[in-house]
Coordinates of C-alpha atoms and ligand atoms in Angstrom, one line a residue:
M1 CA -64.6 -68.7 59.7
S2 CA -65.1 -66.3 62.6
I3 CA -67.4 -63.3 62.3
K4 CA -65.8 -59.9 62.4
A5 CA -67.4 -56.5 63.4
L6 CA -68.8 -54.3 60.7
K7 CA -66.5 -51.9 59.0
G8 CA -66.3 -48.6 60.9
F9 CA -67.7 -50.3 64.1
K10 CA -65.3 -50.7 66.9
D11 CA -65.1 -52.5 70.2
I12 CA -64.0 -50.5 73.1
L13 CA -61.7 -52.9 74.9
P14 CA -61.1 -53.2 78.7
D15 CA -57.7 -51.5 78.4
E16 CA -59.3 -48.4 76.9
A17 CA -62.4 -48.4 79.1
G18 CA -60.7 -46.5 81.9
L19 CA -59.9 -43.6 79.6
W20 CA -63.5 -43.5 78.4
Q21 CA -64.8 -43.5 81.9
F22 CA -62.4 -40.7 82.9
I23 CA -63.6 -38.5 80.0
E24 CA -67.2 -39.2 80.6
Q25 CA -67.0 -38.6 84.4
T26 CA -65.0 -35.4 83.8
A27 CA -67.6 -34.1 81.4
R28 CA -70.5 -35.0 83.6
D29 CA -68.9 -33.2 86.4
V30 CA -68.5 -30.1 84.3
F31 CA -72.1 -30.4 83.0
H32 CA -73.4 -30.5 86.5
R33 CA -71.2 -27.5 87.5
Y34 CA -72.9 -25.5 84.7
G35 CA -76.4 -26.5 85.8
L36 CA -77.1 -29.0 83.0
E37 CA -79.4 -32.0 83.5
E38 CA -79.2 -35.3 81.6
I39 CA -81.7 -36.4 79.0
K40 CA -81.5 -39.8 77.3
V41 CA -83.2 -40.2 74.0
P42 CA -83.7 -43.2 71.7
I43 CA -81.3 -44.3 69.0
L44 CA -83.9 -44.8 66.4
E45 CA -86.2 -42.1 65.2
K46 CA -88.5 -41.5 62.2
T47 CA -86.3 -40.6 59.2
E48 CA -88.4 -37.5 58.7
L49 CA -87.1 -36.0 61.9
F50 CA -83.6 -35.8 60.5
V51 CA -84.6 -34.8 57.0
R52 CA -86.6 -31.9 58.4
T53 CA -83.9 -30.7 60.9
I54 CA -80.5 -31.4 59.4
G55 CA -81.6 -30.6 55.9
A56 CA -82.3 -32.7 52.8
S57 CA -79.3 -31.4 50.9
T58 CA -76.7 -32.0 53.5
D59 CA -74.0 -34.8 53.4
I60 CA -75.5 -36.4 56.4
V61 CA -79.0 -36.8 54.9
E62 CA -77.9 -37.3 51.4
K63 CA -75.4 -40.1 51.9
E64 CA -74.5 -40.9 55.5
M65 CA -77.7 -42.0 57.3
Y66 CA -78.4 -45.5 58.3
T67 CA -82.0 -45.7 57.1
F68 CA -84.2 -48.6 56.6
E69 CA -87.8 -49.9 56.7
D70 CA -88.7 -51.7 59.9
R71 CA -91.0 -54.8 59.9
N72 CA -94.1 -52.5 59.7
G73 CA -92.8 -50.7 56.7
S74 CA -92.0 -47.5 58.6
L75 CA -89.0 -45.5 57.5
I76 CA -86.6 -45.2 60.4
T77 CA -83.1 -43.9 60.9
M78 CA -80.3 -44.6 63.4
R79 CA -79.6 -41.1 64.8
P80 CA -76.6 -39.4 63.1
E81 CA -76.6 -36.6 65.7
G82 CA -78.3 -35.7 69.0
T83 CA -79.9 -32.3 68.6
A84 CA -82.9 -33.4 66.5
S85 CA -83.9 -36.1 69.0
V86 CA -83.5 -33.9 72.1
I87 CA -85.7 -31.2 70.5
R88 CA -88.3 -33.8 69.5
A89 CA -88.3 -35.0 73.1
Y90 CA -88.4 -31.4 74.5
I91 CA -91.5 -30.7 72.4
E92 CA -93.2 -34.1 72.8
N93 CA -92.8 -34.0 76.7
G94 CA -93.5 -30.3 77.1
L95 CA -90.2 -29.7 78.8
F96 CA -90.6 -25.9 78.3
V97 CA -93.2 -26.1 81.2
R98 CA -90.4 -27.0 83.6
G99 CA -88.8 -23.5 83.2
A100 CA -88.1 -20.9 80.6
V101 CA -84.5 -22.2 80.0
Q102 CA -83.7 -25.9 79.8
R103 CA -80.1 -26.8 80.0
L104 CA -79.7 -30.4 78.8
Y105 CA -76.9 -32.9 78.0
T106 CA -76.8 -36.3 76.6
I107 CA -74.0 -38.9 76.0
G108 CA -74.3 -41.8 73.5
P109 CA -73.6 -43.4 70.2
M110 CA -74.3 -41.9 66.7
F111 CA -74.2 -43.5 63.3
R112 CA -73.0 -42.2 60.0
H113 CA -72.1 -44.2 56.9
E114 CA -68.8 -42.3 56.2
R115 CA -65.5 -43.6 54.9
P116 CA -63.8 -45.1 58.0
Q117 CA -60.4 -43.7 58.8
K118 CA -58.4 -42.7 61.9
G119 CA -60.8 -40.7 64.1
R120 CA -63.8 -41.3 61.7
L121 CA -66.0 -44.2 62.4
R122 CA -69.5 -45.3 61.4
Q123 CA -70.6 -45.7 65.0
F124 CA -69.0 -43.0 67.2
H125 CA -69.9 -41.4 70.4
Q126 CA -70.8 -37.8 71.3
M127 CA -71.3 -35.9 74.5
S128 CA -73.7 -33.1 73.6
V129 CA -75.3 -30.0 75.2
E130 CA -78.5 -28.3 74.2
V131 CA -79.7 -25.1 76.0
L132 CA -83.2 -24.1 75.0
G133 CA -85.0 -20.9 75.7
S134 CA -82.5 -18.1 75.7
N135 CA -81.4 -15.5 73.2
S136 CA -78.8 -14.1 75.4
A137 CA -75.3 -13.9 73.9
R138 CA -74.0 -14.9 77.4
I139 CA -75.7 -18.3 76.9
D140 CA -73.6 -18.7 73.7
T141 CA -70.5 -17.9 75.7
E142 CA -71.5 -20.2 78.6
V143 CA -72.1 -23.1 76.1
M144 CA -68.6 -22.5 74.6
A145 CA -67.2 -22.3 78.1
I146 CA -68.6 -25.7 78.9
A147 CA -66.7 -27.3 76.0
W148 CA -63.6 -25.2 76.9
Q149 CA -63.9 -26.4 80.6
I150 CA -64.2 -30.1 79.6
L151 CA -61.0 -29.8 77.6
Q152 CA -59.2 -28.0 80.4
D153 CA -60.3 -30.6 82.9
I154 CA -59.2 -33.6 80.9
G155 CA -55.9 -31.9 80.1
L156 CA -56.3 -31.1 76.4
Q157 CA -55.8 -28.0 74.3
A158 CA -57.7 -26.9 71.3
S159 CA -58.3 -23.7 69.4
L160 CA -61.8 -22.2 69.3
E161 CA -63.1 -20.8 66.0
V162 CA -66.3 -18.8 65.9
N163 CA -68.5 -17.4 63.3
S164 CA -72.0 -16.0 62.8
L165 CA -74.3 -17.4 60.1
G166 CA -76.9 -14.7 60.5
C167 CA -80.6 -15.3 60.7
A168 CA -83.7 -15.6 58.6
A169 CA -83.6 -11.8 58.0
C170 CA -80.0 -11.5 56.7
R171 CA -78.9 -14.9 55.4
P172 CA -81.1 -15.1 52.3
S173 CA -79.7 -12.0 50.9
F174 CA -76.1 -13.1 51.6
K175 CA -76.9 -16.4 49.9
E176 CA -77.8 -14.5 46.8
I177 CA -74.6 -12.5 46.9
L178 CA -72.6 -15.6 47.4
Q179 CA -74.5 -17.4 44.6
E180 CA -73.7 -14.5 42.2
F181 CA -70.0 -14.8 43.2
L182 CA -70.1 -18.6 42.5
Q183 CA -71.9 -18.2 39.2
E184 CA -69.0 -16.2 37.9
R185 CA -66.5 -18.9 38.4
L186 CA -68.6 -22.0 38.3
S187 CA -66.5 -23.8 35.8
H188 CA -63.4 -23.6 38.1
L189 CA -65.2 -25.3 40.9
C190 CA -65.3 -29.0 41.9
D191 CA -68.4 -31.0 41.1
D192 CA -69.7 -30.9 44.6
C193 CA -69.4 -27.1 44.8
Q194 CA -71.0 -26.7 41.4
R195 CA -74.0 -28.7 42.7
R196 CA -74.1 -27.0 46.0
S197 CA -73.9 -23.5 44.5
N198 CA -77.6 -24.1 43.8
T199 CA -78.8 -26.3 46.6
N200 CA -76.8 -25.1 49.6
P201 CA -74.4 -22.4 48.6
L202 CA -73.0 -21.6 52.0
R203 CA -71.6 -25.2 52.2
V204 CA -69.2 -24.6 49.4
L205 CA -67.0 -22.4 51.7
D206 CA -66.4 -25.6 53.7
C207 CA -65.0 -27.5 50.6
K208 CA -61.9 -29.5 51.3
S209 CA -60.5 -29.0 47.8
E210 CA -57.5 -26.6 47.8
H211 CA -58.3 -25.5 44.3
C212 CA -61.8 -24.4 45.4
Q213 CA -60.5 -22.8 48.5
A214 CA -58.1 -20.7 46.3
E215 CA -61.2 -19.4 44.5
Y216 CA -62.9 -18.6 47.7
V217 CA -60.1 -16.3 49.1
S218 CA -62.0 -13.4 47.6
A219 CA -65.5 -14.7 48.4
P220 CA -67.9 -12.4 50.1
S221 CA -67.9 -12.9 53.9
I222 CA -71.1 -13.4 55.9
I223 CA -69.7 -11.3 58.7
D224 CA -69.9 -8.3 56.4
H225 CA -73.6 -9.0 55.6
L226 CA -75.2 -9.6 59.0
C227 CA -78.3 -7.5 60.0
Q228 CA -78.0 -5.1 62.9
G229 CA -79.5 -7.7 65.4
C230 CA -77.0 -10.4 64.4
R231 CA -74.1 -8.1 64.4
D232 CA -74.8 -6.8 67.9
H233 CA -75.4 -10.4 69.1
F234 CA -72.1 -11.5 67.6
E235 CA -70.2 -8.5 69.1
E236 CA -71.6 -9.4 72.5
V237 CA -70.6 -13.1 72.1
K238 CA -67.0 -12.0 71.3
Q239 CA -66.9 -9.5 74.1
T240 CA -68.2 -11.9 76.7
L241 CA -65.8 -14.7 75.6
S242 CA -62.9 -12.3 76.1
S243 CA -64.3 -11.3 79.5
L244 CA -63.9 -15.0 80.5
N245 CA -60.4 -15.1 79.1
I246 CA -61.4 -17.7 76.5
S247 CA -59.3 -17.2 73.4
F248 CA -60.8 -17.6 70.0
A249 CA -60.4 -16.7 66.4
V250 CA -63.2 -15.6 64.0
N251 CA -63.4 -17.8 61.0
P252 CA -65.9 -16.3 58.5
K253 CA -65.6 -19.4 56.3
M254 CA -66.8 -21.8 58.9
V255 CA -70.4 -22.9 57.9
R256 CA -71.0 -26.3 59.5
G257 CA -72.7 -29.2 57.8
L258 CA -76.2 -28.9 59.2
D259 CA -78.8 -26.6 57.9
Y260 CA -80.4 -25.6 61.2
Y261 CA -77.7 -23.3 62.5
T262 CA -78.3 -19.6 62.9
R263 CA -76.1 -16.8 64.3
T264 CA -73.2 -18.2 66.5
T265 CA -71.4 -21.3 65.2
F266 CA -68.1 -22.7 66.6
E267 CA -65.6 -25.4 66.3
L268 CA -62.9 -26.8 68.6
I269 CA -59.9 -27.8 66.5
T270 CA -56.7 -29.6 67.3
T271 CA -53.7 -30.0 65.0
E272 CA -52.7 -33.2 66.7
L273 CA -55.1 -35.6 64.9
G274 CA -54.2 -35.0 61.3
A275 CA -57.2 -34.6 59.0
Q276 CA -59.8 -35.3 61.7
G277 CA -59.0 -32.2 63.7
A278 CA -62.5 -31.2 64.8
I279 CA -63.1 -32.4 68.3
G280 CA -66.3 -30.5 68.9
A281 CA -68.7 -28.2 67.2
G282 CA -72.0 -26.5 67.6
G283 CA -74.0 -23.4 67.3
R284 CA -77.3 -21.6 67.6
Y285 CA -80.5 -23.0 66.1
D286 CA -83.1 -20.4 66.7
G287 CA -86.3 -21.4 64.9
L288 CA -85.6 -25.1 64.9
V289 CA -88.0 -25.8 67.8
Q290 CA -90.8 -24.0 66.1
Q291 CA -90.0 -25.7 62.8
L292 CA -90.6 -29.0 64.5
G293 CA -94.0 -27.9 65.8
G294 CA -92.9 -26.6 69.2
P295 CA -93.2 -23.1 70.7
E296 CA -91.0 -20.2 69.6
V297 CA -88.0 -21.1 71.6
P298 CA -84.4 -20.3 70.6
G299 CA -81.6 -22.8 71.2
I300 CA -77.9 -23.5 71.1
G301 CA -75.8 -26.6 71.5
F302 CA -72.6 -28.5 70.7
A303 CA -71.3 -32.0 70.4
M304 CA -67.9 -33.4 71.2
G305 CA -66.6 -36.6 69.6
M306 CA -65.4 -39.0 72.3
E307 CA -63.2 -41.2 70.1
R308 CA -61.1 -38.1 69.2
L309 CA -60.7 -37.2 72.8
V310 CA -59.7 -40.7 73.7
M311 CA -57.1 -40.7 70.8
L312 CA -55.7 -37.4 71.9
L313 CA -55.3 -38.6 75.5
S314 CA -53.7 -41.9 74.5
Q315 CA -51.3 -40.0 72.3
K316 CA -50.3 -38.1 75.3
G317 CA -49.6 -41.3 77.2
H318 CA -52.7 -41.4 79.3
G319 CA -53.6 -44.8 78.0
E320 CA -52.9 -46.8 81.1
I321 CA -55.6 -45.9 83.6
S322 CA -55.4 -49.3 85.2
H323 CA -58.0 -51.0 87.3
V324 CA -56.8 -51.1 90.8
L325 CA -58.0 -53.7 93.3
D326 CA -57.9 -53.0 97.0
L327 CA -57.2 -56.5 97.9
F328 CA -56.4 -59.9 96.3
L329 CA -57.4 -62.8 98.6
I330 CA -54.9 -65.6 98.4
T331 CA -56.5 -68.8 99.7
L332 CA -54.6 -72.2 100.2
G333 CA -56.5 -75.3 100.9
E334 CA -60.2 -76.3 100.6
K335 CA -61.3 -74.8 103.9
A336 CA -59.6 -71.5 103.2
H337 CA -61.2 -71.4 99.7
E338 CA -64.6 -71.9 101.3
K339 CA -64.2 -69.3 104.1
G340 CA -62.3 -66.9 101.7
F341 CA -65.2 -67.0 99.2
I342 CA -67.6 -65.8 101.9
L343 CA -65.1 -63.3 103.3
M344 CA -64.6 -61.8 99.8
Q345 CA -68.4 -61.2 99.6
M346 CA -68.3 -59.4 103.0
L347 CA -65.4 -57.3 102.1
R348 CA -67.1 -56.3 98.8
A349 CA -70.2 -55.4 100.8
Q350 CA -67.9 -53.1 102.9
G351 CA -67.1 -51.2 99.7
L352 CA -63.7 -52.8 98.9
R353 CA -62.6 -54.0 95.5
V354 CA -61.7 -57.6 96.1
M355 CA -60.8 -60.6 93.9
M356 CA -59.7 -64.2 94.5
D357 CA -58.7 -67.2 92.5
H358 CA -61.2 -70.1 92.2
E359 CA -58.9 -72.6 90.5
G360 CA -56.8 -73.8 93.5
R361 CA -53.6 -72.4 92.0
S362 CA -50.3 -72.2 93.9
M363 CA -49.3 -69.4 96.3
K364 CA -46.8 -68.1 93.8
N365 CA -49.3 -68.1 91.0
Q366 CA -51.9 -66.2 93.1
L367 CA -49.3 -63.6 94.1
K368 CA -48.6 -63.1 90.5
Q369 CA -52.3 -62.6 89.8
A370 CA -52.5 -60.0 92.6
D371 CA -49.6 -58.1 91.0
K372 CA -51.1 -58.3 87.5
Q373 CA -54.4 -57.0 88.7
N374 CA -52.7 -54.1 90.4
A375 CA -53.9 -55.0 93.9
W376 CA -52.8 -52.7 96.7
F377 CA -52.7 -55.6 99.2
A378 CA -52.8 -59.4 99.2
L379 CA -54.3 -61.2 102.1
I380 CA -52.9 -64.7 102.7
L381 CA -55.4 -67.2 104.1
G382 CA -54.2 -70.8 104.6
E383 CA -55.4 -73.7 106.7
R384 CA -52.9 -72.9 109.5
E385 CA -53.9 -69.3 109.6
L386 CA -57.6 -70.3 109.9
E387 CA -56.8 -72.5 112.8
N388 CA -54.8 -69.7 114.6
L389 CA -57.3 -67.0 113.7
E390 CA -54.6 -64.8 111.9
V391 CA -53.9 -63.7 108.4
V392 CA -50.9 -62.3 106.7
L393 CA -51.5 -58.9 104.9
K394 CA -48.9 -58.1 102.3
D395 CA -48.5 -54.5 100.9
M396 CA -48.0 -55.2 97.2
H397 CA -46.1 -52.0 96.7
S398 CA -43.6 -52.0 99.6
G399 CA -43.6 -55.7 100.0
E400 CA -44.1 -55.4 103.8
Q401 CA -46.0 -58.0 105.6
E402 CA -48.1 -57.8 108.7
L403 CA -49.7 -60.5 110.8
I404 CA -53.3 -59.6 111.7
E405 CA -55.1 -61.2 114.6
L406 CA -58.7 -62.0 113.8
A407 CA -61.6 -62.1 116.2
P408 CA -63.3 -65.5 116.9
A409 CA -66.5 -64.3 115.3
F410 CA -66.2 -64.6 111.5
E411 CA -68.6 -61.6 111.0
D412 CA -66.0 -59.4 112.6
W413 CA -63.2 -60.3 110.1
A414 CA -64.2 -57.9 107.3
P415 CA -64.3 -54.7 109.4
V416 CA -60.9 -55.5 111.0
I417 CA -59.3 -56.2 107.5
K418 CA -60.9 -53.0 106.1
Q419 CA -59.5 -51.0 108.9
K420 CA -56.0 -52.3 108.2
I421 CA -56.0 -51.6 104.4
K422 CA -57.1 -48.0 104.6
H423 CA -54.7 -46.2 102.4
Ligands
LIG501 P1 -66.0 -33.7 60.6 O1 -65.7 -32.3 60.1 O2 -64.9 -34.3 61.4 O3 -66.7 -34.5 59.7 P2 -68.6 -32.9 61.6 O4 -68.7 -31.5 61.3 O5 -69.3 -33.9 60.8 O6 -67.1 -33.3 61.9 P3 -70.4 -32.7 63.9 O7 -71.5 -33.3 63.1 O8 -70.5 -31.3 64.2 O9 -69.0 -33.1 63.1 O10 -70.1 -33.6 65.2 C1 -69.4 -33.1 66.3 C2 -68.2 -33.9 66.6 O11 -68.4 -35.3 66.5 C3 -67.0 -33.7 65.6 O12 -66.3 -32.5 66.0 C4 -66.2 -34.9 65.8 O13 -65.4 -34.8 67.0 C5 -67.3 -36.0 66.1 N1 -67.6 -36.8 64.9 C6 -68.4 -36.4 63.9 N2 -68.4 -37.4 62.9 C7 -67.6 -38.4 63.4 C8 -67.2 -39.7 63.0 N3 -67.7 -40.2 61.8 N4 -66.3 -40.5 63.7 C9 -65.9 -40.0 64.9 N5 -66.2 -38.8 65.4 C10 -67.0 -38.0 64.7
LIG502 MG1 -68.7 -35.0 59.1

């Protein structure tokens, strides 16, 4: 019996790879335009890192992490998100010495043991941004603008929802007010919400149950309980977003699933993916760096799910970003195979995308391959052509053929051919 991939783990096949590359390249281009630098962090970390940052009573830590003992008995976890690792690296490598504000991005796989469904995998990929070292509301707006720009540049639309979760000064008292509200209707709430009303009351507002949501229509709103500092900050975020013509809606019930968020939080949502409508999310995490033993440095970031972007683009019919060859070398006869093999190497060294057939197949078959591999041109090299120092160049799109004279010196062939196929 053949072995299958694990449930929730997916191969990204060659036909899809072009779309992945397009999304990643577009995002990198946007990141660089916004002054971000890349950081690559390990996939495995000490479990403690995620428990201390994401929070012990969150879904991710309670039931979604891939955690195990390694051969030395150390408890390690496959990262479920990127922020914790990037901050660990920032502190460990003293990146704050490079400059007061560090603008970082990273791209890579994340692991969560969730119930697999459309747009929800156990290994998925995120492109994420972390900006460390600024309290300015303009940074919040810039970070949201990055996400916005990526979507624009890859040709997708989503709505932006923002909220403020307050800070260490105002959130505790809001938690109490909310807890009081929950206590009064505890018996009407689902099991999860009953449990969370004690451990993590803000999270109840995020409950997927319609019944619970009906109860929360009259719930107190965090927006009404922000301290002056948080209120001013949120006002400035909204005002600067508007100044950049980025449309958004305030959603006072958006709480996010990680404990470290403070002040601004946001989500990018599409209606085109059914239940898995969140394509990106993030927020501020002032205090997190210090909590992990680093300096008193504020931060803000977001992550975008690449699988969901790929799905949205293929739904729109962008699935066929095909691999295009510049040239397919058609060789007929042993001598032509031999010469052609070396010529192919020279053409590749000249920067051209070139392929040939090594199986000695017929002319007709090789032309078919050229067509299938989406080659712009086919170059036909037979024994007679070799003797006469000429080759036939066929434009695969128009069907036009041209006879090219070759110089006696073999070294000069590649530049001449390259000249002819400039398109
Ligand atoms: P969701 O509400 O869909 O569970 P989340 O709040 O858990 O998302 P974050 O942890 O903020 O998501 O991650 C940011 C983005 O990563 C999400 O908006 C989504 O696009 C993507 N993402 C998260 N979990 C998965 C998953 N299991 N499979 C695929 N993509 C995911
Ligand atoms: Mg989730």
